[in-house]
């Protein structure tokens, strides 16, 4: 630490010590024992808690991503398609849905998800990405996608 | 019909009972499949905090198949807690003592260690043979697909079919079959 001015040498940091400590005690209000009553203990724990909170903001996003992936994987298994092919197929069909929307659809609108799985599979077959040797079709083969989907849109090759 | 009722899905949190035939299956591979159903990982509503796991009934656990020389080489460790209380039991010894133990330990180890694991294990029923109590079997509504195809043994194929099977040549008279 570099001390550039005399101000840093003084021990008392102003008259508002109570308020400075109060700020820490308010954050430590839900602790138990000395951690909430003694300032010197409380401030250490509050600082640590704030560090945890900072790190957790990133971790929470990663956790949610993992959860969505789990849910999408399980929904894909029900429709006989892998998560990778679903992602690839939807991307080629210009359906830009992220993990959150896909998992929400899988959870709340299973029929919509079934159609998405069928569209992805159809697109992959049209693009020649899968060779059609795999006879395990997704469960949406009886949906007659050809009646609904625009040929031009499906056949448009992705660059 | 209200908007909430329109998307209502009935019996979402109901427990389904699955049966899994362990015959000729690798317990360590099938543990990952069984785990998926026990924890509810096969449902799009999965969340670690919600209780959406199913019940799995494993049958024929005495007919599991271990890879390579694992029956002879894989050891199960146990310690009584006292000095000198360590013991290593080989897989074949353990299987002779309790034919359900290997699959049970495999499923237990495939799950991460948390407070839920022991409760999840309570939903796993293992039977050494295909004789399952009636009150368990009457709940089963689904069968989990086996990972490997169960081959038919040559001595289980009817003799006539074996005789009539087309072959390229006959062994010479003096040829000794290994």
Coordinates of C-alpha atoms in Angstrom, one line a residue:
Chain A
X1 CA 0.0 0.0 0.0
X2 CA 1.3 3.4 -0.9
X3 CA 0.7 6.2 1.6
X4 CA 0.7 9.5 -0.3
X5 CA -0.8 11.8 2.3
X6 CA -0.9 12.3 6.0
X7 CA -4.6 11.7 6.0
X8 CA -4.1 8.0 5.8
X9 CA -2.1 7.9 9.0
X10 CA -4.9 9.1 11.3
X11 CA -6.6 6.4 13.2
X12 CA -10.0 7.9 13.6
X13 CA -11.9 8.0 10.3
X14 CA -14.3 10.8 11.1
X15 CA -17.2 11.3 13.4
X16 CA -19.6 9.0 11.7
X17 CA -18.2 5.8 13.1
X18 CA -21.6 4.6 14.3
X19 CA -23.1 5.0 10.9
X20 CA -20.2 3.3 9.2
X21 CA -20.6 0.3 11.6
X22 CA -24.4 0.4 11.3
X23 CA -24.0 -0.1 7.5
X24 CA -22.1 -3.4 8.2
X25 CA -24.5 -4.4 11.1
X26 CA -27.5 -4.1 8.8
X27 CA -25.9 -6.5 6.4
X28 CA -25.1 -8.9 9.3
X29 CA -28.6 -8.7 10.8
X30 CA -29.5 -12.2 9.9
X31 CA -26.3 -13.8 11.3
X32 CA -26.2 -15.7 14.6
X33 CA -24.1 -14.9 17.8
X34 CA -21.0 -12.8 17.7
X35 CA -21.1 -12.6 14.0
X36 CA -24.0 -10.1 14.2
X37 CA -23.1 -8.3 17.5
X38 CA -19.3 -7.7 17.4
X39 CA -18.2 -5.3 14.7
X40 CA -14.8 -6.8 14.1
X41 CA -16.3 -10.3 13.6
X42 CA -19.2 -9.0 11.6
X43 CA -17.2 -7.0 9.2
X44 CA -15.1 -10.0 8.2
X45 CA -18.1 -12.1 7.6
X46 CA -20.0 -9.4 5.7
X47 CA -17.0 -8.9 3.4
X48 CA -16.8 -12.6 2.7
X49 CA -20.5 -12.8 2.1
X50 CA -20.3 -9.9 -0.4
X51 CA -17.5 -11.8 -2.2
X52 CA -19.7 -14.9 -2.4
X53 CA -22.5 -12.8 -3.7
X54 CA -20.3 -11.4 -6.5
X55 CA -19.1 -14.8 -7.5
X56 CA -22.6 -16.3 -7.3
X57 CA -24.0 -13.8 -9.9
X58 CA -21.9 -15.7 -12.5
X59 CA -22.5 -19.1 -11.0
X60 CA -26.3 -18.6 -11.1
X61 CA -26.2 -18.1 -14.8
X62 CA -24.1 -21.3 -15.3
X63 CA -26.4 -23.3 -13.0
X64 CA -29.5 -22.2 -15.0
X65 CA -27.8 -23.1 -18.2
X66 CA -27.1 -26.5 -16.9
X67 CA -30.7 -27.0 -15.7
X68 CA -32.1 -25.9 -19.1
X69 CA -29.7 -28.3 -20.9
X70 CA -30.9 -31.1 -18.7
X71 CA -34.5 -30.3 -19.4
X72 CA -34.0 -30.0 -23.1
X73 CA -32.0 -33.3 -23.2
X74 CA -34.9 -35.1 -21.5
X75 CA -37.4 -33.6 -23.8
X76 CA -35.3 -34.5 -26.8
X77 CA -35.1 -38.1 -25.7
X78 CA -38.8 -38.4 -25.6
X79 CA -38.9 -37.4 -29.3
X80 CA -36.1 -39.6 -30.3
X81 CA -33.6 -36.9 -31.3
X82 CA -30.4 -35.7 -29.7
X83 CA -29.9 -32.3 -28.3
X84 CA -27.1 -31.7 -30.7
X85 CA -29.3 -32.5 -33.8
X86 CA -32.1 -30.4 -32.4
X87 CA -29.8 -27.4 -32.0
X88 CA -28.2 -28.0 -35.4
X89 CA -31.6 -28.5 -37.2
X90 CA -33.2 -25.5 -35.6
X91 CA -30.3 -23.3 -36.5
X92 CA -30.4 -24.4 -40.1
X93 CA -34.1 -23.8 -40.2
X94 CA -33.5 -20.2 -38.9
X95 CA -35.5 -20.8 -35.7
X96 CA -33.6 -18.8 -33.2
X97 CA -34.7 -20.1 -29.8
X98 CA -32.4 -20.1 -26.9
X99 CA -32.1 -22.6 -24.1
X100 CA -34.5 -20.9 -21.8
X101 CA -37.3 -20.7 -24.4
X102 CA -36.7 -24.2 -25.5
X103 CA -36.9 -25.6 -22.0
X104 CA -40.0 -23.5 -21.3
X105 CA -41.7 -24.9 -24.4
X106 CA -40.6 -28.5 -23.4
X107 CA -42.1 -28.0 -20.0
X108 CA -45.3 -26.0 -20.7
X109 CA -46.1 -26.7 -24.4
X110 CA -45.0 -30.3 -25.1
X111 CA -46.8 -30.3 -28.5
X112 CA -45.0 -27.3 -29.7
X113 CA -41.7 -28.9 -28.7
X114 CA -42.7 -32.1 -30.6
X115 CA -43.2 -30.0 -33.7
X116 CA -39.9 -28.3 -33.2
X117 CA -38.2 -31.7 -32.9
X118 CA -39.9 -32.8 -36.1
X119 CA -38.9 -29.7 -38.0
X120 CA -35.3 -30.0 -36.9
X121 CA -35.1 -33.6 -38.0
X122 CA -36.8 -32.8 -41.4
X123 CA -34.4 -29.9 -42.0
X124 CA -31.4 -32.1 -41.2
X125 CA -32.6 -34.8 -43.6
X126 CA -33.2 -32.2 -46.4
X127 CA -29.8 -30.7 -45.9
X128 CA -28.2 -34.1 -46.1
X129 CA -26.8 -33.6 -42.6
X130 CA -28.1 -37.0 -41.6
X131 CA -28.3 -39.7 -44.2
X132 CA -31.7 -41.1 -43.2
X133 CA -30.2 -44.5 -42.4
X134 CA -31.4 -44.1 -38.9
X135 CA -34.9 -45.3 -39.0
X136 CA -35.7 -43.9 -35.5
X137 CA -37.8 -41.0 -36.4
X138 CA -38.9 -38.4 -34.0
X139 CA -42.4 -38.9 -32.8
X140 CA -43.7 -36.1 -35.0
X141 CA -43.7 -38.0 -38.3
X142 CA -47.5 -38.1 -38.4
X143 CA -47.7 -34.4 -38.2
X144 CA -47.5 -34.0 -42.0
X145 CA -45.1 -31.2 -41.9
X146 CA -45.1 -30.9 -45.7
X147 CA -48.6 -29.5 -45.6
X148 CA -47.6 -26.8 -43.1
X149 CA -44.0 -25.9 -43.9
X150 CA -43.0 -23.8 -46.8
X151 CA -40.9 -25.9 -49.2
X152 CA -38.7 -23.0 -50.1
X153 CA -38.0 -22.2 -46.5
X154 CA -37.1 -25.8 -45.8
X155 CA -35.0 -26.3 -48.9
X156 CA -33.1 -23.0 -48.5
X157 CA -29.6 -24.2 -47.9
X158 CA -27.7 -22.7 -45.0
X159 CA -24.4 -21.1 -46.0
Chain B
X1 CA -61.5 -22.3 -20.7
X2 CA -59.0 -20.2 -18.8
X3 CA -55.5 -19.7 -20.1
X4 CA -54.1 -21.7 -17.2
X5 CA -56.4 -24.6 -17.8
X6 CA -55.7 -24.7 -21.5
X7 CA -52.1 -25.8 -20.9
X8 CA -52.9 -28.0 -17.9
X9 CA -51.1 -31.3 -17.9
X10 CA -52.6 -34.0 -15.7
X11 CA -50.7 -36.2 -13.3
X12 CA -47.5 -34.3 -14.0
X13 CA -45.9 -35.2 -10.6
X14 CA -47.3 -38.7 -10.5
X15 CA -44.7 -41.4 -9.8
X16 CA -44.4 -43.9 -12.7
X17 CA -43.1 -47.4 -12.0
X18 CA -40.5 -48.7 -14.5
X19 CA -39.2 -52.2 -14.8
X20 CA -35.6 -52.9 -15.9
X21 CA -34.3 -56.3 -16.9
X22 CA -30.7 -56.6 -15.8
X23 CA -30.1 -59.8 -17.7
X24 CA -26.7 -59.6 -19.6
X25 CA -26.4 -55.9 -18.9
X26 CA -23.4 -54.0 -17.7
X27 CA -24.3 -52.8 -14.2
X28 CA -22.1 -49.7 -14.4
X29 CA -23.6 -48.6 -17.7
X30 CA -27.2 -49.4 -16.8
X31 CA -26.7 -47.6 -13.5
X32 CA -26.6 -44.3 -15.5
X33 CA -29.9 -45.2 -17.2
X34 CA -31.6 -46.3 -14.0
X35 CA -30.3 -43.2 -12.2
X36 CA -31.9 -41.0 -14.9
X37 CA -35.4 -42.5 -14.1
X38 CA -34.8 -42.5 -10.3
X39 CA -33.9 -38.8 -10.2
X40 CA -36.5 -37.7 -12.8
X41 CA -33.8 -36.6 -15.2
X42 CA -36.0 -37.9 -18.1
X43 CA -38.7 -35.3 -17.5
X44 CA -38.6 -31.8 -18.9
X45 CA -39.9 -30.5 -15.5
X46 CA -36.8 -31.7 -13.7
X47 CA -35.4 -29.5 -11.0
X48 CA -33.0 -30.7 -8.2
X49 CA -35.4 -29.4 -5.6
X50 CA -38.6 -30.9 -6.9
X51 CA -39.6 -34.5 -6.1
X52 CA -40.2 -35.8 -9.6
X53 CA -38.2 -39.0 -9.5
X54 CA -39.8 -42.3 -10.5
X55 CA -39.6 -45.8 -9.1
X56 CA -37.5 -48.5 -10.8
X57 CA -37.8 -52.2 -10.3
X58 CA -34.7 -54.1 -11.4
X59 CA -35.2 -57.8 -12.1
X60 CA -32.8 -60.6 -12.9
X61 CA -30.0 -58.9 -11.1
X62 CA -28.1 -62.2 -10.7
X63 CA -27.6 -62.4 -14.5
X64 CA -25.7 -59.1 -14.8
X65 CA -22.6 -59.2 -17.1
X66 CA -19.3 -57.6 -16.1
X67 CA -16.7 -56.6 -18.7
X68 CA -13.5 -58.5 -19.3
X69 CA -12.0 -60.0 -16.1
X70 CA -13.8 -57.6 -13.8
X71 CA -15.5 -60.4 -11.9
X72 CA -12.0 -61.5 -10.7
X73 CA -10.3 -58.1 -10.5
X74 CA -12.9 -55.6 -9.2
X75 CA -12.7 -55.2 -5.5
X76 CA -15.3 -53.7 -3.2
X77 CA -13.8 -52.0 -0.1
X78 CA -15.3 -52.0 3.3
X79 CA -14.0 -50.7 6.6
X80 CA -15.5 -51.6 10.0
X81 CA -13.9 -48.5 11.6
X82 CA -11.7 -50.5 13.9
X83 CA -7.9 -50.8 13.3
X84 CA -7.3 -53.5 10.9
X85 CA -10.9 -53.5 9.9
X86 CA -10.4 -53.0 6.2
X87 CA -11.6 -55.7 3.8
X88 CA -11.6 -56.1 0.1
X89 CA -14.3 -58.3 -1.4
X90 CA -13.9 -59.4 -5.1
X91 CA -16.9 -58.8 -7.3
X92 CA -17.6 -62.5 -7.7
X93 CA -17.5 -63.0 -4.0
X94 CA -19.9 -60.2 -3.4
X95 CA -22.2 -61.4 -6.1
X96 CA -22.3 -64.9 -4.5
X97 CA -23.1 -63.3 -1.1
X98 CA -25.8 -61.0 -2.4
X99 CA -26.8 -60.9 -6.1
X100 CA -28.4 -57.5 -5.7
X101 CA -25.5 -55.7 -4.2
X102 CA -23.4 -54.9 -7.3
X103 CA -26.2 -53.2 -9.1
X104 CA -27.2 -51.3 -6.0
X105 CA -23.7 -50.0 -5.4
X106 CA -23.4 -49.1 -9.0
X107 CA -26.6 -47.0 -9.0
X108 CA -25.6 -45.5 -5.6
X109 CA -22.2 -44.4 -6.9
X110 CA -23.6 -43.0 -10.1
X111 CA -25.4 -40.3 -8.2
X112 CA -23.7 -37.4 -6.6
X113 CA -23.5 -37.6 -2.8
X114 CA -26.1 -35.3 -1.3
X115 CA -28.8 -35.6 1.3
X116 CA -31.3 -36.7 -1.4
X117 CA -29.3 -39.7 -2.5
X118 CA -30.3 -42.2 0.2
X119 CA -34.0 -41.2 -0.2
X120 CA -33.7 -41.7 -4.0
X121 CA -32.2 -45.1 -3.4
X122 CA -35.3 -46.1 -1.5
X123 CA -37.3 -45.9 -4.7
X124 CA -35.1 -48.6 -6.3
X125 CA -36.2 -52.2 -6.0
X126 CA -33.8 -55.0 -7.0
X127 CA -34.8 -58.6 -7.3
X128 CA -32.3 -61.4 -8.1
X129 CA -34.7 -63.3 -10.3
X130 CA -37.8 -62.4 -12.3
X131 CA -40.1 -63.2 -9.4
X132 CA -41.4 -59.9 -8.1
X133 CA -44.0 -59.5 -5.3
X134 CA -47.5 -58.9 -6.7
X135 CA -47.9 -55.6 -4.9
X136 CA -44.8 -54.2 -6.5
X137 CA -45.5 -55.6 -10.0
X138 CA -49.1 -54.3 -10.2
X139 CA -47.8 -50.7 -10.2
X140 CA -45.4 -51.2 -13.1
X141 CA -46.5 -49.4 -16.2
X142 CA -43.4 -49.0 -18.2
X143 CA -40.3 -51.0 -19.3
X144 CA -36.9 -49.3 -19.7
X145 CA -35.2 -50.4 -22.8
X146 CA -32.1 -52.6 -22.2
X147 CA -28.8 -51.1 -23.3
X148 CA -27.5 -54.3 -24.9
X149 CA -29.2 -57.0 -26.9
X150 CA -29.5 -60.2 -24.9
X151 CA -27.8 -62.9 -27.1
X152 CA -29.4 -66.4 -27.4
X153 CA -27.1 -69.1 -26.3
X154 CA -26.2 -71.9 -28.8
X155 CA -27.5 -74.6 -26.4
X156 CA -30.8 -72.7 -26.1
X157 CA -31.5 -72.8 -29.8
X158 CA -33.5 -75.9 -30.8
X159 CA -31.2 -78.6 -32.2
X160 CA -33.0 -78.9 -35.5
X161 CA -32.5 -75.2 -36.3
X162 CA -28.8 -75.6 -35.5
X163 CA -28.5 -78.6 -37.8
X164 CA -30.3 -76.9 -40.7
X165 CA -28.3 -73.7 -40.4
X166 CA -26.3 -73.3 -43.7
X167 CA -22.5 -73.9 -43.2
X168 CA -19.5 -73.5 -45.4
X169 CA -17.7 -76.8 -44.6
X170 CA -17.7 -79.7 -42.2
X171 CA -14.9 -80.2 -39.7
X172 CA -12.5 -83.1 -40.7
X173 CA -13.0 -86.3 -38.8
X174 CA -9.7 -85.9 -36.8
X175 CA -10.2 -82.2 -35.9
X176 CA -10.2 -81.6 -32.2
X177 CA -12.6 -78.8 -31.2
X178 CA -11.2 -76.6 -28.4

